[in-house]
mmCIF file of C-alpha atoms in Angstrom:
data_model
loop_
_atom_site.group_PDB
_atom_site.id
_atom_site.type_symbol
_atom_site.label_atom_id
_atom_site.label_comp_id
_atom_site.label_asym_id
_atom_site.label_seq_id
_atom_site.Cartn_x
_atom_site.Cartn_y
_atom_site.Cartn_z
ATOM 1 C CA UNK A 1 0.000 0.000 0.000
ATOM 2 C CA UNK A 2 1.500 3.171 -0.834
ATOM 3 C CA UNK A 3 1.151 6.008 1.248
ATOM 4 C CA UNK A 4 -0.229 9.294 0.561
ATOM 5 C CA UNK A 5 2.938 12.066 -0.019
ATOM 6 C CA UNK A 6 4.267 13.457 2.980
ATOM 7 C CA UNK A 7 3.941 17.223 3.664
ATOM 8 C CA UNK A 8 7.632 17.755 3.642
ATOM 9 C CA UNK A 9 9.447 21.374 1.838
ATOM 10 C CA UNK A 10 11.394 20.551 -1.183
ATOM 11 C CA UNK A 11 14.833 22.216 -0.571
ATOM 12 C CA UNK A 12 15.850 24.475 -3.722
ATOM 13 C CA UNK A 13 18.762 23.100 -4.648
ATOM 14 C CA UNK A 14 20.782 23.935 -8.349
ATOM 15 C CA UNK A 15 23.687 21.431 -9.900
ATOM 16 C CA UNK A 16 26.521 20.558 -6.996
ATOM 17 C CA UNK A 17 30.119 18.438 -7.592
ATOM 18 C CA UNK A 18 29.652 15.101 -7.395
ATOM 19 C CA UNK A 19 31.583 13.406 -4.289
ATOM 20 C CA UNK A 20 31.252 9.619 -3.259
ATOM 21 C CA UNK A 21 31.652 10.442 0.516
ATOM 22 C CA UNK A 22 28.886 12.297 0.511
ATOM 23 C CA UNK A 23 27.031 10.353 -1.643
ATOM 24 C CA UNK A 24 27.880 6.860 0.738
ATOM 25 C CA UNK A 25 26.508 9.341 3.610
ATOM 26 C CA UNK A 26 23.242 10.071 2.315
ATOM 27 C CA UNK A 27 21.964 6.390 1.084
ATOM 28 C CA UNK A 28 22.819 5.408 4.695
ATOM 29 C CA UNK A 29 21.218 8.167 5.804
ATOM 30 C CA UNK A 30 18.394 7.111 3.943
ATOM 31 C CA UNK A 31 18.537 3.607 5.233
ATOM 32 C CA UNK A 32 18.835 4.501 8.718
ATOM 33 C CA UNK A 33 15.965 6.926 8.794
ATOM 34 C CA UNK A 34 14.052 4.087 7.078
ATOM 35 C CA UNK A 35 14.987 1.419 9.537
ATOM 36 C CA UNK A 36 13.405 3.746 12.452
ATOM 37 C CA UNK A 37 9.874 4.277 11.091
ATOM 38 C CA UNK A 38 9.362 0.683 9.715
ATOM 39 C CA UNK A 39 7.336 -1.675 12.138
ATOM 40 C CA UNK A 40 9.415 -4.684 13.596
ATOM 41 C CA UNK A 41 9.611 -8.268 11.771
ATOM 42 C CA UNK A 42 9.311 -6.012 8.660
ATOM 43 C CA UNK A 43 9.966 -7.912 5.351
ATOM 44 C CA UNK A 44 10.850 -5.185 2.225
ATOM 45 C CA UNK A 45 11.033 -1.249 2.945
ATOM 46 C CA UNK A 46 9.989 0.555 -0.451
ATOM 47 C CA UNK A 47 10.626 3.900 -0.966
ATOM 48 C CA UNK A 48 9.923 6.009 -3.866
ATOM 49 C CA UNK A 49 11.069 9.906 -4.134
ATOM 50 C CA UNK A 50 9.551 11.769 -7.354
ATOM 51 C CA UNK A 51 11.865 15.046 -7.475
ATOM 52 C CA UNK A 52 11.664 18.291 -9.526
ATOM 53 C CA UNK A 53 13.311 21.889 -8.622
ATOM 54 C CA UNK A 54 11.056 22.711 -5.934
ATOM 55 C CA UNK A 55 8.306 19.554 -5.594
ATOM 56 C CA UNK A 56 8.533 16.460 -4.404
ATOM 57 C CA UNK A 57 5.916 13.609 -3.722
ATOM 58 C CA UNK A 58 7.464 10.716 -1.237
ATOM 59 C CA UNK A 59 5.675 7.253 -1.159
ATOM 60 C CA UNK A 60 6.814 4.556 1.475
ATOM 61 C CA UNK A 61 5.528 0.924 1.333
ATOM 62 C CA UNK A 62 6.280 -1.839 3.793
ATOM 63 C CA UNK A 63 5.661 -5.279 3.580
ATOM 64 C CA UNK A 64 5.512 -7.771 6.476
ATOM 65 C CA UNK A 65 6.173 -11.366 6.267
ATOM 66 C CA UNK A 66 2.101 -12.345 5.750
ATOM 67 C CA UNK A 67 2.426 -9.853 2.759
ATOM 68 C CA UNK A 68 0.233 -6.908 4.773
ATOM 69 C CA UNK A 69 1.682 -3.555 4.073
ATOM 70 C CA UNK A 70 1.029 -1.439 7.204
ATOM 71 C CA UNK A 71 0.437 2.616 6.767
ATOM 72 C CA UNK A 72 3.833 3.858 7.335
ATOM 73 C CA UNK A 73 4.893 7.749 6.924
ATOM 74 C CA UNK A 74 7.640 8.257 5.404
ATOM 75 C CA UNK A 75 10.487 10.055 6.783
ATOM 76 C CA UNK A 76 10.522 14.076 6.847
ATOM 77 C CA UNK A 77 14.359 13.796 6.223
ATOM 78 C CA UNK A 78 14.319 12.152 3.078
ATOM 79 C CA UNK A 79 13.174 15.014 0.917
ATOM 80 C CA UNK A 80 16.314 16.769 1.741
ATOM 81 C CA UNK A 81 18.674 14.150 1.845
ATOM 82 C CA UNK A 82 16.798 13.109 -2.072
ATOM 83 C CA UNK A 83 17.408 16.956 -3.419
ATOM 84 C CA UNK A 84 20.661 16.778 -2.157
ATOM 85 C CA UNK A 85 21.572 13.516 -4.260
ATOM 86 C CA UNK A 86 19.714 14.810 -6.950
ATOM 87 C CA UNK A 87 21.524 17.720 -7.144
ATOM 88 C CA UNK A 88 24.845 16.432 -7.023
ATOM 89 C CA UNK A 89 24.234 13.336 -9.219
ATOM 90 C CA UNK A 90 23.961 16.138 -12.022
ATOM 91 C CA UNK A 91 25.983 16.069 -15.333
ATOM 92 C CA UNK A 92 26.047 18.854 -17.375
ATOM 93 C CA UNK A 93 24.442 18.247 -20.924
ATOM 94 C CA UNK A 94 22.963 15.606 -19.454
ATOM 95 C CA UNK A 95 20.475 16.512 -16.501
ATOM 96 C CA UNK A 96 19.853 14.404 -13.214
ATOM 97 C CA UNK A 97 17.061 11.718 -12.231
ATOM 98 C CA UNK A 98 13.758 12.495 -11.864
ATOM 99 C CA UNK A 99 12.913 9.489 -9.544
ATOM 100 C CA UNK A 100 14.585 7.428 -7.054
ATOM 101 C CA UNK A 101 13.678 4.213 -5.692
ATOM 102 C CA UNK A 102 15.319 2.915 -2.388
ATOM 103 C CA UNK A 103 15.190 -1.151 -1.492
ATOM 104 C CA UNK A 104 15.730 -2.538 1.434
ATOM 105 C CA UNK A 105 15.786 -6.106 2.579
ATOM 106 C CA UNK A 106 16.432 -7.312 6.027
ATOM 107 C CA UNK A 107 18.618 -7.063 8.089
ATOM 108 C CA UNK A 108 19.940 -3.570 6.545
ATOM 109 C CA UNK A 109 20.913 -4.853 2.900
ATOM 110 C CA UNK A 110 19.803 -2.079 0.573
ATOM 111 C CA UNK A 111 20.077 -1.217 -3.185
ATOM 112 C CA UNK A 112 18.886 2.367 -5.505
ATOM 113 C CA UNK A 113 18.101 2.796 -8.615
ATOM 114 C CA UNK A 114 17.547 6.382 -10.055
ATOM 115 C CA UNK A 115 15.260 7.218 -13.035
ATOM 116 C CA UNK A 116 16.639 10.070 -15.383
ATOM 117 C CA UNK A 117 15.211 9.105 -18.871
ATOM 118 C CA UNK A 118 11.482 7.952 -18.576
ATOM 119 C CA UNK A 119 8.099 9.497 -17.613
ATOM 120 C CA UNK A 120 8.294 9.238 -13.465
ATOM 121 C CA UNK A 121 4.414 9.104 -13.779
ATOM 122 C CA UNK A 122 3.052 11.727 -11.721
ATOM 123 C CA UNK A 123 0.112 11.502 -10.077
ATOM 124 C CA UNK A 124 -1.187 14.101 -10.613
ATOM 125 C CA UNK A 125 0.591 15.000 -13.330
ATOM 126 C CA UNK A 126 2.652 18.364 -12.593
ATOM 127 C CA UNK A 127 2.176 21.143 -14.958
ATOM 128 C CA UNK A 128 4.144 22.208 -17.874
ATOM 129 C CA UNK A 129 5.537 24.785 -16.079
ATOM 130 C CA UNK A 130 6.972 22.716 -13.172
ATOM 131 C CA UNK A 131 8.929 20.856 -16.113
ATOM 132 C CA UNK A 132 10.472 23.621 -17.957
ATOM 133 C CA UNK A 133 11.415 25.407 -14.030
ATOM 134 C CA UNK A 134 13.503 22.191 -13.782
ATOM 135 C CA UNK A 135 14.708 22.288 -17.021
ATOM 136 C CA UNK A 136 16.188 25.735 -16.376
ATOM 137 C CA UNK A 137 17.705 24.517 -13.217
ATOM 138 C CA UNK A 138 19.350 21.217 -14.174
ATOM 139 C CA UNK A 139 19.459 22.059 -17.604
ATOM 140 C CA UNK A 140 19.789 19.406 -20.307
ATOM 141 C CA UNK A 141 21.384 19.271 -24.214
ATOM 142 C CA UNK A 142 18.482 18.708 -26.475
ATOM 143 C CA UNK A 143 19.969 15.655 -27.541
ATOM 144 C CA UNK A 144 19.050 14.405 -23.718
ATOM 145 C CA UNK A 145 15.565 15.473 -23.332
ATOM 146 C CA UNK A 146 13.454 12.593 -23.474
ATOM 147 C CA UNK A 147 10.462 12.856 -26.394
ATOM 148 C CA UNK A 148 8.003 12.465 -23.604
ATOM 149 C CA UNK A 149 9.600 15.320 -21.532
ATOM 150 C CA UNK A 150 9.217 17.706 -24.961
ATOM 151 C CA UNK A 151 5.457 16.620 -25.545
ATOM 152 C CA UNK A 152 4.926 17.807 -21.938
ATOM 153 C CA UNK A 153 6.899 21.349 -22.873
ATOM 154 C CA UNK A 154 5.468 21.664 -26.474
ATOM 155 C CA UNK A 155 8.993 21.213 -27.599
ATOM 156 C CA UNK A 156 9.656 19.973 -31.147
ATOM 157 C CA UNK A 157 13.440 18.670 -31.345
ATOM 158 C CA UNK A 158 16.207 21.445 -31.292
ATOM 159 C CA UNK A 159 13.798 23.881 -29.030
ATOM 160 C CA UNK A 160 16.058 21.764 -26.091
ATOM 161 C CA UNK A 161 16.768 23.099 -22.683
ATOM 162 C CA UNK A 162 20.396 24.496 -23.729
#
């Protein structure tokens, strides 16, 4: 059962050097906030983090070992810890993710996967303007915004972000 988004500010946040450290720090971060709000004999921890320049939507699903998925709120800290990753997993030309998805497995195993190239599937879908605001802030090549990304600007190819 996914949970409704929590109510929790999107930190403004523009393109930042990369560093692994820091990177390392924050998925544990992650992990370890997780690990506190998930009920005990938990099975799989789910987390999903849709992320643009200024709005985020957080879902958090756990499963227990009879397959029951217990409401669970997400933690307030992940927003900023996600905009944070999100901003300094940005490559020029190229942009950054627009979705993250966060695993874990018990006891503390844990893998991510980031989405930069397909449709993140808002619900509800944000507006146009939402798109092109991130656009201008983690800016893309045109040759790296995806064809549903320019349908959702009104962009032919070559009108790119850069």
């Amino acid at each position: 059962m996914n949970q409704p988004p929590a109510e929790a500010p999107v930190p403004q946040q523009g393109p930042r050097p990369y560093d692994r450290q820091r990177y390392e720090e924050l998925t544990q971060r992650l992990g370890r906030a997780l690990l506190e709000v998930a009920p005990a004999g938990w099975r799989r921890i789910d987390l999903t983090v849709l992320l643009l320049a200024g709005v985020g939507d957080l879902r958090l699903t756990v499963i227990m070992p009879d397959g029951s998925s217990p409401a669970v709120d997400p933690p307030r800290e992940c927003m900023p810890v996600a905009a944070e990753l999100r901003s300094m997993m940005y490559r020029p030309d190229e942009g950054t993710w627009f979705g993250l998805r966060f695993m874990m497995d018990p006891p503390s195993a844990y893998w991510i996967s980031f989405n930069g190239d397909f449709d993140p599937g808002w619900d509800p879908p944000v507006p146009p303007e939402t798109w092109a605001g991130d656009l201008a802030v983690f800016p893309r090549a045109d040759e790296h915004i995806p064809g549903w990304l320019r349908e959702r600007l009104g962009q032919t190819a070559g009108a790119g972000g850069r």
